[in-house]
Amino acid sequence: KNEVEQSPQNLTAQEGEFITINCSYSVGISALHWLQQHPGGGIVSLFMLSSGKKKHGRLIATINIQEKHSSLHITASHPRDSAVYICAVPPFGNEKLTFGTGTRLTIIP
Amino acid sequence: GAVVSQHPSRVICKSGTSVKIECRSLDFQATTMFWYRQFPKQSLMLMATSNEGSKATYEQGVEKDKFLINHASLTLSTLTVTSAHPEDSSFYICSAPQGIGSYEQYFGPGTRLTVT
């Protein structure tokens, strides 16, 4: 069983829709990363959070440490948001990241 | 913000040859860098941890003699795929934590290797 589970695996939505991607993990962690990977392959770190909520533009990330769950939300989605979104966690005392399988998001104009 | 670069971004080589991929931290020092491999439609898999001034630590199943890692300085790690074969064709990405014990990681743009 993967230590980091994401859902859904694939998501197609219309432009403007509110998007939610979920991540559950089974190990104790210090922080959780949300990453974005565009079709070209390059990875951008969107958020690193260890509690509560963070917001950057139209992106919001929340985490519940007790429930071992995090969500990534995109408001007013746009075709340029189409990418693979990956959550990753470093287990306690470890810089190494364990990655979720990713959520492939496609926003249709 | 911190930037990590990789070179080359794309390389095509013939089977049996060796390919070197560089990973540089541009505005911070990285005593540790991580090398990942990603096959199409799959998640990133950690290959090895590169340590400045000491030997790399390889993950289970990764051949250290095939994937040579050298962390020559606090800003440069190299991955050499030796005697490359078509099954080594993949997307190789490096990352670096911004400081010792930091959980903030910065990713390189990746190198797409195609072995013909």
PDB file of C-alpha atoms in Angstrom:
ATOM      1  CA  LYS A   1       0.000   0.000   0.000  1.00  0.00           C
ATOM      2  CA  ASN A   2       1.325   3.420  -0.984  1.00  0.00           C
ATOM      3  CA  GLU A   3       2.045   5.605   2.016  1.00  0.00           C
ATOM      4  CA  VAL A   4       0.604   8.584   0.151  1.00  0.00           C
ATOM      5  CA  GLU A   5      -2.728   8.279  -1.638  1.00  0.00           C
ATOM      6  CA  GLN A   6      -4.255  10.896  -3.900  1.00  0.00           C
ATOM      7  CA  SER A   7      -7.734  11.227  -5.298  1.00  0.00           C
ATOM      8  CA  PRO A   8      -8.986  11.514  -7.867  1.00  0.00           C
ATOM      9  CA  GLN A   9      -6.367  10.109 -10.230  1.00  0.00           C
ATOM     10  CA  ASN A  10      -7.839  11.991 -13.166  1.00  0.00           C
ATOM     11  CA  LEU A  11     -10.078  15.019 -13.166  1.00  0.00           C
ATOM     12  CA  THR A  12     -11.599  16.859 -16.098  1.00  0.00           C
ATOM     13  CA  ALA A  13     -13.545  20.049 -15.458  1.00  0.00           C
ATOM     14  CA  GLN A  14     -14.888  23.079 -17.265  1.00  0.00           C
ATOM     15  CA  GLU A  15     -13.113  26.382 -17.073  1.00  0.00           C
ATOM     16  CA  GLY A  16     -14.246  28.323 -14.027  1.00  0.00           C
ATOM     17  CA  GLU A  17     -15.087  25.320 -11.875  1.00  0.00           C
ATOM     18  CA  PHE A  18     -13.840  24.938  -8.310  1.00  0.00           C
ATOM     19  CA  ILE A  19     -11.348  22.080  -8.107  1.00  0.00           C
ATOM     20  CA  THR A  20     -10.461  19.923  -5.114  1.00  0.00           C
ATOM     21  CA  ILE A  21      -7.674  17.353  -5.022  1.00  0.00           C
ATOM     22  CA  ASN A  22      -7.192  15.215  -1.948  1.00  0.00           C
ATOM     23  CA  CYS A  23      -4.156  13.625  -0.366  1.00  0.00           C
ATOM     24  CA  SER A  24      -4.063  11.128   2.507  1.00  0.00           C
ATOM     25  CA  TYR A  25      -0.936   9.778   4.094  1.00  0.00           C
ATOM     26  CA  SER A  26      -0.173   7.110   6.655  1.00  0.00           C
ATOM     27  CA  VAL A  27       3.151   8.195   8.150  1.00  0.00           C
ATOM     28  CA  GLY A  28       3.943  10.877  10.680  1.00  0.00           C
ATOM     29  CA  ILE A  29       5.219  13.958   8.922  1.00  0.00           C
ATOM     30  CA  SER A  30       6.645  17.374   9.611  1.00  0.00           C
ATOM     31  CA  ALA A  31       5.257  19.000   6.476  1.00  0.00           C
ATOM     32  CA  LEU A  32       3.496  18.241   3.227  1.00  0.00           C
ATOM     33  CA  HIS A  33       4.319  19.462  -0.263  1.00  0.00           C
ATOM     34  CA  TRP A  34       2.009  20.162  -3.155  1.00  0.00           C
ATOM     35  CA  LEU A  35       3.791  20.102  -6.490  1.00  0.00           C
ATOM     36  CA  GLN A  36       2.694  20.898 -10.020  1.00  0.00           C
ATOM     37  CA  GLN A  37       4.103  19.141 -13.058  1.00  0.00           C
ATOM     38  CA  HIS A  38       3.297  20.477 -16.501  1.00  0.00           C
ATOM     39  CA  PRO A  39       3.349  18.331 -19.656  1.00  0.00           C
ATOM     40  CA  GLY A  40       6.956  19.358 -20.347  1.00  0.00           C
ATOM     41  CA  GLY A  41       7.919  17.644 -17.125  1.00  0.00           C
ATOM     42  CA  GLY A  42       9.319  20.424 -14.959  1.00  0.00           C
ATOM     43  CA  ILE A  43       8.128  20.468 -11.377  1.00  0.00           C
ATOM     44  CA  VAL A  44       7.111  23.559  -9.465  1.00  0.00           C
ATOM     45  CA  SER A  45       6.662  23.543  -5.725  1.00  0.00           C
ATOM     46  CA  LEU A  46       3.296  25.140  -4.974  1.00  0.00           C
ATOM     47  CA  PHE A  47       3.078  24.847  -1.214  1.00  0.00           C
ATOM     48  CA  MET A  48       4.804  23.407   1.771  1.00  0.00           C
ATOM     49  CA  LEU A  49       2.600  23.367   4.834  1.00  0.00           C
ATOM     50  CA  SER A  50       2.625  21.810   8.238  1.00  0.00           C
ATOM     51  CA  SER A  51      -0.657  23.100   9.649  1.00  0.00           C
ATOM     52  CA  GLY A  52      -3.771  25.034   8.773  1.00  0.00           C
ATOM     53  CA  LYS A  53      -4.132  26.656   5.422  1.00  0.00           C
ATOM     54  CA  LYS A  54      -2.079  28.534   2.854  1.00  0.00           C
ATOM     55  CA  LYS A  55      -3.263  30.610  -0.086  1.00  0.00           C
ATOM     56  CA  HIS A  56      -1.441  31.777  -3.176  1.00  0.00           C
ATOM     57  CA  GLY A  57      -3.510  33.467  -5.813  1.00  0.00           C
ATOM     58  CA  ARG A  58      -6.255  31.065  -6.866  1.00  0.00           C
ATOM     59  CA  LEU A  59      -4.651  28.132  -5.078  1.00  0.00           C
ATOM     60  CA  ILE A  60      -5.473  27.119  -1.524  1.00  0.00           C
ATOM     61  CA  ALA A  61      -3.927  24.249   0.399  1.00  0.00           C
ATOM     62  CA  THR A  62      -5.186  22.892   3.701  1.00  0.00           C
ATOM     63  CA  ILE A  63      -3.879  20.222   5.987  1.00  0.00           C
ATOM     64  CA  ASN A  64      -5.302  18.336   8.966  1.00  0.00           C
ATOM     65  CA  ILE A  65      -2.402  16.707  10.776  1.00  0.00           C
ATOM     66  CA  GLN A  66      -4.643  14.669  13.108  1.00  0.00           C
ATOM     67  CA  GLU A  67      -6.576  13.181  10.221  1.00  0.00           C
ATOM     68  CA  LYS A  68      -3.444  12.859   8.022  1.00  0.00           C
ATOM     69  CA  HIS A  69      -5.189  14.574   5.161  1.00  0.00           C
ATOM     70  CA  SER A  70      -4.549  17.535   2.904  1.00  0.00           C
ATOM     71  CA  SER A  71      -6.507  19.177   0.117  1.00  0.00           C
ATOM     72  CA  LEU A  72      -5.500  21.412  -2.753  1.00  0.00           C
ATOM     73  CA  HIS A  73      -8.193  23.720  -4.095  1.00  0.00           C
ATOM     74  CA  ILE A  74      -8.185  25.778  -7.260  1.00  0.00           C
ATOM     75  CA  THR A  75     -10.752  28.530  -7.601  1.00  0.00           C
ATOM     76  CA  ALA A  76     -11.932  29.851 -10.987  1.00  0.00           C
ATOM     77  CA  SER A  77      -9.985  27.141 -12.800  1.00  0.00           C
ATOM     78  CA  HIS A  78      -8.355  27.964 -16.120  1.00  0.00           C
ATOM     79  CA  PRO A  79      -6.969  25.781 -18.943  1.00  0.00           C
ATOM     80  CA  ARG A  80      -3.444  26.781 -17.942  1.00  0.00           C
ATOM     81  CA  ASP A  81      -4.054  24.977 -14.628  1.00  0.00           C
ATOM     82  CA  SER A  82      -4.043  21.704 -16.585  1.00  0.00           C
ATOM     83  CA  ALA A  83      -1.180  19.711 -15.135  1.00  0.00           C
ATOM     84  CA  VAL A  84      -0.400  16.834 -12.825  1.00  0.00           C
ATOM     85  CA  TYR A  85      -0.634  17.756  -9.158  1.00  0.00           C
ATOM     86  CA  ILE A  86       1.427  15.701  -6.769  1.00  0.00           C
ATOM     87  CA  CYS A  87       1.469  15.616  -3.018  1.00  0.00           C
ATOM     88  CA  ALA A  88       4.656  14.561  -1.289  1.00  0.00           C
ATOM     89  CA  VAL A  89       5.630  14.054   2.320  1.00  0.00           C
ATOM     90  CA  PRO A  90       8.906  13.808   4.165  1.00  0.00           C
ATOM     91  CA  PRO A  91       8.476  11.336   7.025  1.00  0.00           C
ATOM     92  CA  PHE A  92       9.610  12.596  10.428  1.00  0.00           C
ATOM     93  CA  GLY A  93      13.325  13.148  10.628  1.00  0.00           C
ATOM     94  CA  ASN A  94      13.827  12.556   6.936  1.00  0.00           C
ATOM     95  CA  GLU A  95      14.373  14.973   4.070  1.00  0.00           C
ATOM     96  CA  LYS A  96      13.478  12.298   1.504  1.00  0.00           C
ATOM     97  CA  LEU A  97      10.083  12.734  -0.064  1.00  0.00           C
ATOM     98  CA  THR A  98       7.477  10.054  -0.582  1.00  0.00           C
ATOM     99  CA  PHE A  99       5.264  10.962  -3.510  1.00  0.00           C
ATOM    100  CA  GLY A 100       1.627  10.374  -4.234  1.00  0.00           C
ATOM    101  CA  THR A 101       0.695   8.980  -7.621  1.00  0.00           C
ATOM    102  CA  GLY A 102      -0.494  12.352  -8.825  1.00  0.00           C
ATOM    103  CA  THR A 103      -3.779  13.782 -10.062  1.00  0.00           C
ATOM    104  CA  ARG A 104      -3.992  14.612 -13.737  1.00  0.00           C
ATOM    105  CA  LEU A 105      -6.149  17.719 -14.071  1.00  0.00           C
ATOM    106  CA  THR A 106      -7.550  18.854 -17.394  1.00  0.00           C
ATOM    107  CA  ILE A 107      -9.482  22.105 -17.622  1.00  0.00           C
ATOM    108  CA  ILE A 108     -11.585  22.453 -20.744  1.00  0.00           C
ATOM    109  CA  PRO A 109     -12.193  25.960 -22.130  1.00  0.00           C
TER     110      PRO A 109
ATOM    111  CA  GLY B   1      13.145  32.075  -4.669  1.00  0.00           C
ATOM    112  CA  ALA B   2      15.759  29.372  -4.731  1.00  0.00           C
ATOM    113  CA  VAL B   3      16.496  27.908  -8.139  1.00  0.00           C
ATOM    114  CA  VAL B   4      17.844  24.552  -9.184  1.00  0.00           C
ATOM    115  CA  SER B   5      18.993  24.030 -12.752  1.00  0.00           C
ATOM    116  CA  GLN B   6      19.656  20.880 -14.734  1.00  0.00           C
ATOM    117  CA  HIS B   7      21.699  20.344 -17.849  1.00  0.00           C
ATOM    118  CA  PRO B   8      21.000  19.121 -20.414  1.00  0.00           C
ATOM    119  CA  SER B   9      17.244  19.406 -20.580  1.00  0.00           C
ATOM    120  CA  ARG B  10      17.032  16.748 -23.234  1.00  0.00           C
ATOM    121  CA  VAL B  11      19.539  14.201 -24.498  1.00  0.00           C
ATOM    122  CA  ILE B  12      19.435  11.389 -27.015  1.00  0.00           C
ATOM    123  CA  CYS B  13      22.240   8.867 -26.931  1.00  0.00           C
ATOM    124  CA  LYS B  14      23.091   5.528 -28.440  1.00  0.00           C
ATOM    125  CA  SER B  15      22.901   2.312 -26.494  1.00  0.00           C
ATOM    126  CA  GLY B  16      26.166   1.555 -24.723  1.00  0.00           C
ATOM    127  CA  THR B  17      27.275   5.150 -24.287  1.00  0.00           C
ATOM    128  CA  SER B  18      27.379   7.126 -21.044  1.00  0.00           C
ATOM    129  CA  VAL B  19      25.470  10.301 -20.310  1.00  0.00           C
ATOM    130  CA  LYS B  20      26.172  12.886 -17.621  1.00  0.00           C
ATOM    131  CA  ILE B  21      23.413  15.030 -16.143  1.00  0.00           C
ATOM    132  CA  GLU B  22      24.246  18.061 -14.007  1.00  0.00           C
ATOM    133  CA  CYS B  23      22.192  19.505 -11.186  1.00  0.00           C
ATOM    134  CA  ARG B  24      23.116  22.921  -9.813  1.00  0.00           C
ATOM    135  CA  SER B  25      21.752  25.000  -6.984  1.00  0.00           C
ATOM    136  CA  LEU B  26      22.033  28.540  -8.295  1.00  0.00           C
ATOM    137  CA  ASP B  27      21.621  30.761  -5.259  1.00  0.00           C
ATOM    138  CA  PHE B  28      22.073  28.501  -2.268  1.00  0.00           C
ATOM    139  CA  GLN B  29      24.393  25.774  -1.088  1.00  0.00           C
ATOM    140  CA  ALA B  30      23.140  22.219  -1.005  1.00  0.00           C
ATOM    141  CA  THR B  31      25.001  19.606   1.003  1.00  0.00           C
ATOM    142  CA  THR B  32      22.349  17.124  -0.075  1.00  0.00           C
ATOM    143  CA  MET B  33      20.638  16.644  -3.401  1.00  0.00           C
ATOM    144  CA  PHE B  34      18.157  14.001  -4.458  1.00  0.00           C
ATOM    145  CA  TRP B  35      17.940  12.263  -7.811  1.00  0.00           C
ATOM    146  CA  TYR B  36      14.611  10.927  -9.064  1.00  0.00           C
ATOM    147  CA  ARG B  37      13.481   9.001 -12.094  1.00  0.00           C
ATOM    148  CA  GLN B  38      10.040   9.193 -13.597  1.00  0.00           C
ATOM    149  CA  PHE B  39       8.646   6.835 -16.204  1.00  0.00           C
ATOM    150  CA  PRO B  40       5.685   7.933 -18.339  1.00  0.00           C
ATOM    151  CA  LYS B  41       2.466   8.336 -16.386  1.00  0.00           C
ATOM    152  CA  GLN B  42       4.154   7.245 -13.172  1.00  0.00           C
ATOM    153  CA  SER B  43       5.160   9.070 -10.049  1.00  0.00           C
ATOM    154  CA  LEU B  44       8.681  10.149  -9.204  1.00  0.00           C
ATOM    155  CA  MET B  45      10.860   7.463  -7.705  1.00  0.00           C
ATOM    156  CA  LEU B  46      13.832   8.374  -5.566  1.00  0.00           C
ATOM    157  CA  MET B  47      17.014   6.851  -6.949  1.00  0.00           C
ATOM    158  CA  ALA B  48      19.668   8.175  -4.629  1.00  0.00           C
ATOM    159  CA  THR B  49      20.704  10.846  -2.185  1.00  0.00           C
ATOM    160  CA  SER B  50      23.794  12.771  -3.192  1.00  0.00           C
ATOM    161  CA  ASN B  51      25.974  13.973  -0.314  1.00  0.00           C
ATOM    162  CA  GLU B  52      28.655  16.599  -0.721  1.00  0.00           C
ATOM    163  CA  GLY B  53      32.017  15.207   0.238  1.00  0.00           C
ATOM    164  CA  SER B  54      30.870  11.629   0.753  1.00  0.00           C
ATOM    165  CA  LYS B  55      29.386   8.697  -1.104  1.00  0.00           C
ATOM    166  CA  ALA B  56      25.869   8.787  -2.414  1.00  0.00           C
ATOM    167  CA  THR B  57      23.187   6.684  -0.767  1.00  0.00           C
ATOM    168  CA  TYR B  58      21.257   4.560  -3.235  1.00  0.00           C
ATOM    169  CA  GLU B  59      17.713   3.305  -2.867  1.00  0.00           C
ATOM    170  CA  GLN B  60      17.016  -0.387  -2.993  1.00  0.00           C
ATOM    171  CA  GLY B  61      17.136  -1.751  -6.505  1.00  0.00           C
ATOM    172  CA  VAL B  62      19.197   1.089  -7.968  1.00  0.00           C
ATOM    173  CA  GLU B  63      22.562  -0.042  -9.314  1.00  0.00           C
ATOM    174  CA  LYS B  64      25.266   2.264  -7.998  1.00  0.00           C
ATOM    175  CA  ASP B  65      27.740   1.180 -10.672  1.00  0.00           C
ATOM    176  CA  LYS B  66      25.284   2.061 -13.397  1.00  0.00           C
ATOM    177  CA  PHE B  67      24.128   5.385 -11.976  1.00  0.00           C
ATOM    178  CA  LEU B  68      27.258   7.153 -10.801  1.00  0.00           C
ATOM    179  CA  ILE B  69      26.700  10.156  -8.591  1.00  0.00           C
ATOM    180  CA  ASN B  70      29.314  12.752  -7.748  1.00  0.00           C
ATOM    181  CA  HIS B  71      28.593  15.702  -5.487  1.00  0.00           C
ATOM    182  CA  ALA B  72      31.668  17.705  -6.337  1.00  0.00           C
ATOM    183  CA  SER B  73      30.793  20.950  -4.611  1.00  0.00           C
ATOM    184  CA  LEU B  74      28.090  22.575  -2.506  1.00  0.00           C
ATOM    185  CA  THR B  75      26.274  23.668  -5.662  1.00  0.00           C
ATOM    186  CA  LEU B  76      26.797  20.781  -8.089  1.00  0.00           C
ATOM    187  CA  SER B  77      25.798  17.147  -8.239  1.00  0.00           C
ATOM    188  CA  THR B  78      26.158  14.982 -11.334  1.00  0.00           C
ATOM    189  CA  LEU B  79      24.422  11.775 -12.322  1.00  0.00           C
ATOM    190  CA  THR B  80      26.156   9.649 -14.958  1.00  0.00           C
ATOM    191  CA  VAL B  81      24.160   6.896 -16.600  1.00  0.00           C
ATOM    192  CA  THR B  82      26.821   4.434 -17.694  1.00  0.00           C
ATOM    193  CA  SER B  83      26.428   2.024 -20.590  1.00  0.00           C
ATOM    194  CA  ALA B  84      22.945   3.309 -21.201  1.00  0.00           C
ATOM    195  CA  HIS B  85      20.267   1.000 -22.545  1.00  0.00           C
ATOM    196  CA  PRO B  86      16.819   1.793 -23.974  1.00  0.00           C
ATOM    197  CA  GLU B  87      15.206   0.817 -20.663  1.00  0.00           C
ATOM    198  CA  ASP B  88      17.122   3.700 -19.037  1.00  0.00           C
ATOM    199  CA  SER B  89      15.113   6.133 -21.138  1.00  0.00           C
ATOM    200  CA  SER B  90      13.275   8.220 -18.602  1.00  0.00           C
ATOM    201  CA  PHE B  91      12.842  11.657 -17.098  1.00  0.00           C
ATOM    202  CA  TYR B  92      15.487  12.395 -14.483  1.00  0.00           C
ATOM    203  CA  ILE B  93      14.864  15.127 -11.912  1.00  0.00           C
ATOM    204  CA  CYS B  94      16.964  16.447  -9.073  1.00  0.00           C
ATOM    205  CA  SER B  95      15.928  18.358  -6.001  1.00  0.00           C
ATOM    206  CA  ALA B  96      17.726  20.090  -3.182  1.00  0.00           C
ATOM    207  CA  PRO B  97      16.621  21.125   0.299  1.00  0.00           C
ATOM    208  CA  GLN B  98      17.414  24.762   0.932  1.00  0.00           C
ATOM    209  CA  GLY B  99      19.299  24.088   4.118  1.00  0.00           C
ATOM    210  CA  ILE B 100      20.510  21.266   6.299  1.00  0.00           C
ATOM    211  CA  GLY B 101      17.456  19.470   7.653  1.00  0.00           C
ATOM    212  CA  SER B 102      15.143  21.796   5.704  1.00  0.00           C
ATOM    213  CA  TYR B 103      11.900  20.295   4.422  1.00  0.00           C
ATOM    214  CA  GLU B 104      11.613  23.030   1.786  1.00  0.00           C
ATOM    215  CA  GLN B 105      12.791  21.461  -1.441  1.00  0.00           C
ATOM    216  CA  TYR B 106      13.492  22.964  -4.831  1.00  0.00           C
ATOM    217  CA  PHE B 107      13.236  20.926  -7.975  1.00  0.00           C
ATOM    218  CA  GLY B 108      15.220  21.095 -11.156  1.00  0.00           C
ATOM    219  CA  PRO B 109      13.379  21.269 -14.482  1.00  0.00           C
ATOM    220  CA  GLY B 110      14.345  17.696 -15.346  1.00  0.00           C
ATOM    221  CA  THR B 111      16.325  15.944 -18.063  1.00  0.00           C
ATOM    222  CA  ARG B 112      14.632  13.733 -20.611  1.00  0.00           C
ATOM    223  CA  LEU B 113      16.941  10.900 -21.624  1.00  0.00           C
ATOM    224  CA  THR B 114      16.224   8.829 -24.698  1.00  0.00           C
ATOM    225  CA  VAL B 115      18.488   5.886 -25.432  1.00  0.00           C
ATOM    226  CA  THR B 116      18.235   4.541 -28.961  1.00  0.00           C
TER     227      THR B 116
END
